[in-house]
Amino acid sequence: MQRITRVKVDDNNPSKLILLDQYNLILSLLKPYLTERTFSIFAIPKLIDNNQYLAWYTNLEGQPIPVNSIADDSVKQKITETLQVRINDLETSIKTIILDEEQQKLITSWLPRIKSLANEIFVINDEPVIIYSLDEPVLPKPVITEPVISRKSFWRWWNILLLGLLLLLATLGALLFFFYPFNKEERVETIPQITIIPPVLVKKPVPEPIVEPSKEEPKSVEKLEPAKSPIEDKKQDIKIKVAPKPVPKVKNPPNCITKEEIKNNPNPSKMIIVFDNSLSMTATLAEPPSEVEQFFQYLSYGYPSYMSEQDKIKYYNKMTRLPSRLSASKKVALSSIDKIQPNIGISLVTLNHCPAANATQFYDYSSRSILKNNINRLNPSAVGGGGTPLYSGLEKASSMLDGVKREDYILIISDGEDNCSKNNICTLANYIATKKPKLKINIVDIAGEHKIDCVANMTGGKVYIAQSPKDMIKQMNKAVSDLKVDRPVCQ
């Protein structure tokens, strides 16, 4: 991977860093579905020099040349056409990808940025690469083509006129035929006579009257209604009022934080999660620590000679099966983020490989979904030779926090010590404790080797050992609770 260019980071505009995180998330979503050639138009961003510069990298090999510096217009046109083909392939592939609503919305919002005129285009061996501008996209103006008005020929007008005259003559002829009495005989309409048939009267036999015995007319019996009691009359006059149900009182936990307390705190605490993303985190949690240590010995010094290639593959798959250190750590870290109170900003420092750690910006409560996506995308890689730059990660995390005027916190999730730097991490912890006395550091030690306990001990923190999935959940909850950043909001 080679660097194409670098730009200065604007510290006064944190929204650009949020766009950078969104861009990295889009790359992780699209990469499995794009061809290598189509994906090569995306430059890969990375913060360098203590987050002061943003560098853009590519996997293409060759000399990067800005397209604007190319004098030959035919070459420029060819590069532009190639880039358009790649973008068309990208848009076609996006239509076939199954995405949830949030992912679809994110990719749709980024499509205009891919075509933005503010982007800088480089070419490497005739392959275009886009260096994205984090400013508002500048889209090309749509080409408006004037409608072509065809001239109507002279003969076409004559044909229409003649056709209209023929229709007019035909209409007049029809009217004359039906309404003008040319020698038509006068028709005398004969009124048919109505024949009146006299009715035939049939005499019906008169029935003899039947004499019935005299009956006394029954006396009318008045229906007696039950007398209404005065109590019932009063019931009709009284309107029944239903008392409203009492609203149950919400029982808040004793340690909850009120909304007023959140609103009136202009300088709330901040927290950084230092996450080990080295190759050792791929080890399974389903095997005892002694077996895992033996596995690392094989990886470092080679497998025994009696193992065949098939045996080596089976053994490796066995020792990296789920749940692994990484999968369990990510799961409990994501659940812990949901418990951290909303007024605390959270940053992520990842220990990917030597020589240095990588850090993100601080995410507020509304942007924690981006933080979670960054954790979900963690995947150890052998790029850069591996390693755990824990010293660099702790140094970078402490420099991002105050720890003097307010309480700040660092949570380290790791399975070992630093193997990138020769500096003593305990000396660094002592320096942090002296300069930033309100900075507390807790550690979740997955390997249980106690190699970095001094970092927690010198800063007033604690070490939590977690060597199984159940231990991970239990110890992570304890580590977060001890930092006192998980107070629920009072209702």
Coordinates of C-alpha atoms in Angstrom, one line a residue:
M1 CA 0.0 0.0 0.0
Q2 CA 1.5 3.4 -1.0
R3 CA 0.6 6.9 0.0
I4 CA -0.8 9.2 -2.7
T5 CA -1.0 12.5 -0.8
R6 CA -1.8 14.0 2.5
V7 CA -3.8 17.1 3.7
K8 CA -3.9 19.1 6.9
V9 CA -6.7 18.2 9.3
D10 CA -9.1 21.0 10.2
D11 CA -9.5 20.6 14.0
N12 CA -12.1 23.3 14.1
N13 CA -14.5 21.3 11.9
P14 CA -15.3 17.9 13.6
S15 CA -18.1 17.2 11.1
K16 CA -15.4 16.4 8.5
L17 CA -14.1 13.7 10.8
I18 CA -17.6 12.2 11.1
L19 CA -17.7 12.2 7.3
L20 CA -14.4 10.3 7.3
D21 CA -15.9 7.7 9.5
Q22 CA -18.9 7.4 7.3
Y23 CA -16.6 7.0 4.3
N24 CA -14.7 4.1 6.0
L25 CA -18.0 2.4 6.8
I26 CA -19.1 2.7 3.2
L27 CA -15.8 1.1 2.1
S28 CA -16.4 -1.9 4.4
L29 CA -20.0 -2.3 3.1
L30 CA -19.1 -2.1 -0.6
K31 CA -15.8 -4.0 -0.7
P32 CA -17.3 -7.6 -0.7
Y33 CA -19.6 -6.8 -3.6
L34 CA -17.2 -4.9 -6.0
T35 CA -14.5 -6.1 -8.3
E36 CA -11.0 -5.2 -7.4
R37 CA -10.8 -2.8 -10.4
T38 CA -14.0 -1.0 -9.4
F39 CA -13.0 -0.8 -5.8
S40 CA -9.6 0.7 -6.7
I41 CA -11.2 4.1 -7.4
F42 CA -11.6 4.5 -3.7
A43 CA -8.5 6.0 -1.9
I44 CA -8.1 4.7 1.7
P45 CA -7.8 7.5 4.3
K46 CA -5.7 7.3 7.5
L47 CA -4.9 9.9 10.2
I48 CA -1.2 10.3 10.7
D49 CA 1.2 12.4 12.7
N50 CA -0.9 12.5 15.9
N51 CA -4.1 13.2 13.9
Q52 CA -2.7 16.3 12.4
Y53 CA -2.7 15.1 8.8
L54 CA -5.0 13.0 6.7
A55 CA -3.1 10.6 4.4
W56 CA -4.7 8.9 1.4
Y57 CA -3.4 5.4 0.3
T58 CA -4.0 2.9 -2.5
N59 CA -3.2 -0.7 -3.3
L60 CA -2.3 0.2 -6.9
E61 CA 1.4 0.2 -7.8
G62 CA 3.0 3.0 -9.8
Q63 CA 3.6 6.7 -9.7
P64 CA 0.5 8.7 -8.7
I65 CA 0.0 11.6 -11.1
P66 CA -2.7 14.4 -10.6
V67 CA -5.0 14.4 -13.6
N68 CA -5.0 18.2 -13.7
S69 CA -1.2 18.1 -14.3
I70 CA -1.6 16.1 -17.5
A71 CA -1.2 18.3 -20.6
D72 CA -2.5 15.9 -23.2
D73 CA -6.3 16.4 -23.5
S74 CA -6.8 13.0 -25.2
V75 CA -5.2 11.2 -22.2
K76 CA -7.4 13.3 -19.8
Q77 CA -10.5 12.3 -21.8
K78 CA -9.6 8.6 -21.6
I79 CA -9.1 8.8 -17.9
T80 CA -12.5 10.6 -17.5
E81 CA -14.2 7.9 -19.5
T82 CA -12.6 5.1 -17.5
L83 CA -13.6 6.8 -14.2
Q84 CA -17.2 7.1 -15.5
V85 CA -17.3 3.4 -16.4
R86 CA -16.1 2.5 -12.8
I87 CA -18.8 4.8 -11.3
N88 CA -21.5 3.2 -13.5
D89 CA -20.3 -0.3 -12.4
L90 CA -20.5 1.0 -8.8
E91 CA -24.0 2.3 -9.1
T92 CA -25.1 -1.0 -10.8
S93 CA -23.6 -3.1 -8.0
I94 CA -25.2 -1.0 -5.3
K95 CA -28.7 -1.9 -6.7
T96 CA -28.0 -5.5 -6.1
I97 CA -26.7 -5.2 -2.5
I98 CA -29.1 -6.1 0.3
L99 CA -28.8 -3.2 2.8
D100 CA -30.9 -2.1 5.8
E101 CA -32.6 1.3 5.8
E102 CA -29.8 3.1 7.6
Q103 CA -27.1 1.7 5.3
Q104 CA -29.1 2.5 2.2
K105 CA -29.6 6.0 3.4
L106 CA -25.9 6.4 4.1
I107 CA -24.7 5.1 0.7
T108 CA -27.4 7.2 -1.1
S109 CA -26.2 10.4 0.6
W110 CA -22.6 9.6 -0.4
L111 CA -23.2 9.0 -4.1
P112 CA -23.1 12.7 -5.0
R113 CA -19.7 13.0 -3.3
I114 CA -18.3 10.4 -5.6
K115 CA -19.1 12.7 -8.6
S116 CA -18.2 15.9 -6.9
L117 CA -16.0 18.3 -8.9
A118 CA -14.2 19.2 -5.7
N119 CA -12.6 15.8 -5.6
E120 CA -9.0 15.5 -6.7
I121 CA -8.4 12.7 -9.2
F122 CA -5.0 10.9 -9.5
V123 CA -4.1 8.3 -12.1
I124 CA -1.8 5.3 -11.5
N125 CA -1.0 3.2 -14.5
D126 CA -4.1 4.5 -16.4
E127 CA -6.3 3.7 -13.4
P128 CA -8.1 6.6 -11.8
V129 CA -8.2 7.1 -8.0
I130 CA -10.5 9.6 -6.2
I131 CA -9.2 11.7 -3.3
Y132 CA -12.5 12.8 -1.7
S133 CA -13.1 16.3 -0.6
L134 CA -14.9 16.5 2.7
D135 CA -16.5 19.8 1.8
E136 CA -19.9 20.1 0.3
P137 CA -20.1 18.2 -3.1
V138 CA -19.9 20.3 -6.2
L139 CA -21.9 18.6 -8.9
P140 CA -21.5 19.2 -12.6
K141 CA -24.2 21.2 -14.2
P142 CA -26.7 19.1 -16.2
V143 CA -26.4 19.5 -19.9
I144 CA -29.6 21.2 -21.2
T145 CA -30.2 20.3 -24.9
E146 CA -32.5 22.7 -26.8
P147 CA -35.5 20.9 -28.4
V148 CA -35.2 20.5 -32.1
I149 CA -38.2 22.0 -33.8
S150 CA -38.8 20.4 -37.2
R151 CA -39.9 22.7 -39.9
K152 CA -43.3 21.8 -41.3
S153 CA -43.3 21.7 -45.1
F154 CA -45.5 23.7 -47.3
W155 CA -47.3 20.6 -48.8
R156 CA -48.1 19.3 -45.4
W157 CA -50.2 22.4 -44.6
W158 CA -52.0 22.0 -48.0
N159 CA -52.8 18.4 -47.2
I160 CA -54.4 19.4 -43.9
L161 CA -56.3 22.2 -45.5
L162 CA -57.8 20.0 -48.2
L163 CA -58.7 17.3 -45.7
G164 CA -60.6 19.9 -43.6
L165 CA -62.5 21.2 -46.7
L166 CA -63.6 17.7 -47.6
L167 CA -64.8 17.1 -44.1
L168 CA -66.8 20.4 -44.2
L169 CA -68.4 19.5 -47.6
A170 CA -69.4 16.0 -46.3
T171 CA -71.0 17.5 -43.2
L172 CA -73.0 20.1 -45.2
G173 CA -74.2 17.3 -47.6
A174 CA -75.4 15.2 -44.8
L175 CA -77.3 18.1 -43.3
L176 CA -79.0 19.0 -46.6
F177 CA -80.0 15.3 -47.1
F178 CA -81.7 14.9 -43.8
F179 CA -83.3 18.3 -43.3
Y180 CA -84.2 19.8 -46.8
P181 CA -87.5 18.4 -48.2
F182 CA -86.6 17.7 -51.8
N183 CA -89.9 16.3 -53.4
K184 CA -90.5 14.2 -50.3
E185 CA -94.1 13.1 -50.0
E186 CA -95.9 14.5 -47.1
R187 CA -96.5 11.9 -44.6
V188 CA -99.8 11.9 -42.7
E189 CA -99.4 10.4 -39.4
T190 CA -102.5 8.3 -38.6
I191 CA -103.5 8.3 -35.0
P192 CA -104.7 4.9 -33.9
Q193 CA -108.2 4.8 -32.5
I194 CA -108.5 3.5 -29.0
T195 CA -111.2 0.8 -28.5
I196 CA -112.8 1.0 -25.1
I197 CA -114.0 -2.4 -23.8
P198 CA -116.8 -2.0 -21.2
P199 CA -116.1 -3.8 -17.9
V200 CA -118.1 -7.0 -17.1
L201 CA -119.5 -6.9 -13.7
V202 CA -119.7 -10.3 -11.9
K203 CA -122.0 -10.6 -9.0
K204 CA -120.5 -12.3 -6.0
P205 CA -122.8 -14.4 -3.7
V206 CA -123.5 -12.5 -0.5
P207 CA -122.6 -14.6 2.5
E208 CA -125.2 -15.0 5.2
P209 CA -124.4 -13.1 8.4
I210 CA -123.2 -15.2 11.3
V211 CA -124.7 -14.3 14.6
E212 CA -122.2 -14.5 17.4
P213 CA -123.2 -14.7 21.0
S214 CA -122.8 -11.4 22.8
K215 CA -119.6 -11.0 24.7
E216 CA -118.9 -8.5 27.3
E217 CA -116.2 -6.1 26.4
P218 CA -113.2 -6.7 28.5
K219 CA -112.4 -4.0 30.8
S220 CA -109.2 -2.1 30.0
V221 CA -106.6 -3.0 32.5
E222 CA -104.1 -0.3 33.2
K223 CA -100.6 -1.5 33.4
L224 CA -99.2 -0.5 36.7
E225 CA -95.6 0.6 36.6
P226 CA -93.6 0.1 39.7
A227 CA -93.3 3.2 41.7
K228 CA -89.9 4.8 41.5
S229 CA -88.2 5.2 44.8
P230 CA -86.8 8.6 45.6
I231 CA -83.4 7.1 45.7
E232 CA -83.7 6.1 42.1
D233 CA -84.8 9.6 41.1
K234 CA -81.8 11.0 42.8
K235 CA -79.6 8.6 41.0
Q236 CA -80.8 10.0 37.6
D237 CA -80.1 13.5 38.7
I238 CA -76.6 12.7 40.0
K239 CA -73.9 12.6 37.4
I240 CA -71.3 10.0 38.1
K241 CA -67.8 11.3 38.0
V242 CA -65.0 8.7 37.4
A243 CA -61.9 9.6 39.2
P244 CA -58.8 9.5 37.0
K245 CA -56.4 6.6 37.6
P246 CA -53.5 7.7 39.6
V247 CA -50.3 7.9 37.6
P248 CA -47.8 5.4 39.0
K249 CA -44.7 7.0 40.3
V250 CA -41.5 6.1 38.6
K251 CA -38.9 4.8 41.0
N252 CA -35.5 6.1 39.9
P253 CA -32.4 4.3 41.0
P254 CA -30.4 6.2 43.7
N255 CA -27.4 6.9 41.4
C256 CA -29.4 8.3 38.4
I257 CA -28.3 11.6 36.8
T258 CA -30.9 14.3 36.3
K259 CA -31.5 16.1 33.0
E260 CA -30.8 19.4 34.8
E261 CA -27.5 18.0 35.9
I262 CA -26.6 17.1 32.3
K263 CA -27.8 20.4 31.0
N264 CA -25.9 22.5 33.6
N265 CA -22.6 20.7 33.1
P266 CA -20.6 22.6 30.4
N267 CA -17.5 20.4 30.7
P268 CA -18.6 16.7 31.2
S269 CA -16.2 13.8 31.4
K270 CA -14.8 12.0 28.4
M271 CA -13.8 8.4 27.9
I272 CA -11.5 6.5 25.5
I273 CA -11.7 2.8 24.8
V274 CA -8.3 1.4 23.9
F275 CA -9.1 -1.8 21.9
D276 CA -6.5 -4.5 21.1
N277 CA -7.0 -5.5 17.4
S278 CA -3.8 -7.4 17.0
L279 CA -3.5 -11.0 15.6
S280 CA -3.4 -12.6 19.1
M281 CA -7.0 -11.5 19.6
T282 CA -8.1 -14.2 17.0
A283 CA -7.4 -16.9 19.6
T284 CA -10.4 -18.8 20.8
L285 CA -11.8 -18.5 24.4
A286 CA -13.0 -22.2 24.2
E287 CA -9.5 -23.5 25.0
P288 CA -7.6 -23.2 28.3
P289 CA -4.8 -20.6 28.5
S290 CA -2.1 -23.2 28.4
E291 CA -3.4 -24.4 25.0
V292 CA -3.6 -20.9 23.7
E293 CA 0.0 -20.2 24.8
Q294 CA 1.1 -23.3 22.9
F295 CA -0.7 -22.1 19.8
F296 CA 1.2 -18.8 20.0
Q297 CA 4.4 -20.7 20.3
Y298 CA 3.7 -22.6 17.1
L299 CA 2.8 -19.3 15.3
S300 CA 6.1 -17.7 16.4
Y301 CA 8.5 -20.6 16.0
G302 CA 6.8 -22.9 13.6
Y303 CA 4.6 -26.1 13.9
P304 CA 6.1 -29.5 14.8
S305 CA 7.6 -31.5 12.0
Y306 CA 5.2 -34.4 12.5
M307 CA 2.2 -32.2 11.6
S308 CA 1.0 -32.5 8.0
E309 CA -0.4 -29.4 6.2
Q310 CA -3.9 -30.7 6.7
D311 CA -3.2 -31.2 10.5
K312 CA -1.9 -27.6 10.7
I313 CA -5.1 -26.2 9.0
K314 CA -7.3 -28.2 11.4
Y315 CA -5.3 -27.1 14.4
Y316 CA -5.4 -23.5 13.4
N317 CA -9.2 -23.6 12.8
K318 CA -9.6 -25.2 16.2
M319 CA -7.6 -22.6 18.0
T320 CA -9.3 -19.6 16.2
R321 CA -12.9 -20.8 16.4
L322 CA -15.7 -18.7 17.9
P323 CA -16.1 -17.3 20.5
S324 CA -12.7 -15.7 20.1
R325 CA -11.1 -13.1 22.2
L326 CA -12.0 -10.5 19.6
S327 CA -15.6 -11.5 19.0
A328 CA -16.3 -11.6 22.7
S329 CA -14.6 -8.3 23.3
K330 CA -16.5 -6.6 20.6
K331 CA -19.8 -7.9 21.9
V332 CA -19.4 -6.8 25.4
A333 CA -17.9 -3.4 24.3
L334 CA -20.9 -2.7 22.2
S335 CA -23.3 -3.5 25.1
S336 CA -21.2 -1.4 27.5
I337 CA -21.4 1.7 25.2
D338 CA -25.2 1.6 25.4
K339 CA -24.9 1.9 29.2
I340 CA -22.6 4.9 29.3
Q341 CA -24.6 8.0 30.2
P342 CA -25.5 10.3 27.2
N343 CA -23.4 13.4 28.2
I344 CA -20.1 11.6 27.9
G345 CA -18.1 11.7 24.7
I346 CA -16.4 8.5 23.7
S347 CA -13.4 7.9 21.4
L348 CA -11.8 4.7 20.1
V349 CA -8.0 4.0 20.0
T350 CA -7.2 0.8 18.1
L351 CA -4.0 -1.3 18.4
N352 CA -3.8 -2.7 14.9
H353 CA -0.1 -3.1 14.3
C354 CA 3.3 -1.5 14.9
P355 CA 4.5 1.1 15.2
A356 CA 1.6 3.3 16.2
A357 CA -2.0 3.2 17.3
N358 CA -4.9 4.8 15.5
A359 CA -7.4 7.2 17.2
T360 CA -10.9 8.5 16.2
Q361 CA -12.6 11.7 17.2
F362 CA -14.9 11.9 20.2
Y363 CA -18.5 10.8 19.4
D364 CA -21.5 12.4 21.2
Y365 CA -24.6 10.4 22.1
S366 CA -26.2 10.9 18.7
S367 CA -23.1 9.6 16.8
R368 CA -22.5 6.5 18.9
S369 CA -23.9 4.3 16.0
I370 CA -20.7 5.3 14.0
L371 CA -18.6 4.3 17.0
K372 CA -20.3 1.0 17.1
N373 CA -19.8 0.4 13.4
N374 CA -16.1 1.2 13.9
I375 CA -15.9 -1.5 16.6
N376 CA -17.8 -4.0 14.5
R377 CA -15.4 -3.5 11.6
L378 CA -12.3 -4.4 13.6
N379 CA -10.5 -7.3 12.1
P380 CA -6.9 -8.2 12.8
S381 CA -4.5 -8.1 9.8
A382 CA -0.9 -9.0 9.2
V383 CA -0.3 -5.7 7.4
G384 CA 2.7 -3.9 8.8
G385 CA 4.0 -7.1 10.5
G386 CA 1.4 -7.2 13.3
G387 CA 2.2 -6.3 16.8
T388 CA 0.5 -4.6 19.8
P389 CA 1.4 -0.8 20.0
L390 CA 0.0 -0.5 23.5
Y391 CA 2.5 2.1 24.6
S392 CA 1.6 4.3 21.6
G393 CA -2.1 3.8 22.3
L394 CA -1.9 4.8 25.9
E395 CA 0.2 7.8 25.1
K396 CA -2.2 8.9 22.4
A397 CA -5.3 8.4 24.6
S398 CA -3.9 10.3 27.5
S399 CA -3.0 13.2 25.3
M400 CA -6.6 13.5 24.1
L401 CA -8.0 13.8 27.7
D402 CA -8.0 16.6 30.3
G403 CA -7.6 14.7 33.6
V404 CA -6.9 17.9 35.5
K405 CA -10.1 20.1 35.6
R406 CA -12.5 17.1 35.2
E407 CA -12.7 13.4 35.7
D408 CA -11.7 11.5 32.6
Y409 CA -11.4 7.8 31.9
I410 CA -9.6 5.2 29.8
L411 CA -10.7 1.6 29.4
I412 CA -8.1 -0.8 28.0
I413 CA -9.2 -4.1 26.5
S414 CA -6.1 -6.2 25.7
D415 CA -4.6 -9.7 25.9
G416 CA -1.0 -8.8 26.4
E417 CA 1.8 -6.2 26.7
D418 CA 3.3 -3.8 24.2
N419 CA 5.7 -5.5 21.7
C420 CA 6.3 -2.5 19.4
S421 CA 8.2 -0.1 21.6
K422 CA 11.2 -0.4 23.9
N423 CA 9.9 2.3 26.3
N424 CA 8.6 1.2 29.7
I425 CA 4.8 1.5 29.9
C426 CA 4.9 1.7 33.7
T427 CA 7.1 4.8 33.5
L428 CA 4.5 6.3 31.1
A429 CA 1.7 5.4 33.6
N430 CA 3.5 7.1 36.4
Y431 CA 4.0 10.3 34.2
I432 CA 0.2 10.3 33.4
A433 CA -0.7 9.9 37.1
T434 CA 1.5 12.9 38.0
K435 CA 0.4 15.3 35.2
K436 CA -3.3 14.2 35.1
P437 CA -4.4 13.1 38.6
K438 CA -8.1 12.9 37.6
L439 CA -7.4 10.5 34.8
K440 CA -8.4 7.0 35.8
I441 CA -7.5 3.8 33.8
N442 CA -9.2 0.4 34.1
I443 CA -8.0 -2.7 32.3
V444 CA -9.8 -5.8 31.1
D445 CA -7.0 -8.4 30.8
I446 CA -8.2 -11.2 28.5
A447 CA -5.0 -13.3 28.8
G448 CA -4.7 -12.9 32.6
E449 CA -1.0 -12.4 32.5
H450 CA -0.9 -9.3 34.7
K451 CA 1.8 -7.7 32.5
I452 CA 0.3 -4.2 32.5
D453 CA -1.2 -4.0 36.0
C454 CA 1.0 -1.0 36.8
V455 CA -1.0 1.2 34.4
A456 CA -4.2 0.7 36.5
N457 CA -2.5 0.7 39.9
M458 CA -0.7 4.0 39.3
T459 CA -3.7 5.8 38.0
G460 CA -6.2 4.7 40.7
G461 CA -7.8 2.1 38.4
K462 CA -8.4 -1.6 38.6
V463 CA -7.6 -4.8 36.6
Y464 CA -10.3 -7.2 35.6
I465 CA -9.4 -10.7 34.4
A466 CA -11.7 -12.3 31.8
Q467 CA -10.8 -15.6 30.2
S468 CA -14.2 -16.9 29.2
P469 CA -17.3 -15.4 27.5
K470 CA -19.2 -15.3 30.8
D471 CA -16.2 -13.6 32.5
M472 CA -16.0 -11.1 29.7
I473 CA -19.5 -9.8 30.3
K474 CA -19.2 -9.8 34.0
Q475 CA -15.8 -8.2 34.2
M476 CA -16.5 -5.6 31.5
N477 CA -19.7 -4.5 33.4
K478 CA -17.6 -4.2 36.5
A479 CA -14.9 -2.2 34.7
V480 CA -17.4 0.3 33.3
S481 CA -19.4 0.5 36.5
D482 CA -16.2 1.3 38.5
L483 CA -15.5 4.3 36.2
K484 CA -18.9 5.7 37.3
V485 CA -19.9 6.6 33.7
D486 CA -23.0 4.4 33.5
R487 CA -25.4 6.4 35.6
P488 CA -29.0 6.1 34.1
V489 CA -30.9 9.2 33.3
C490 CA -33.6 10.0 35.9
Q491 CA -37.2 9.8 34.6

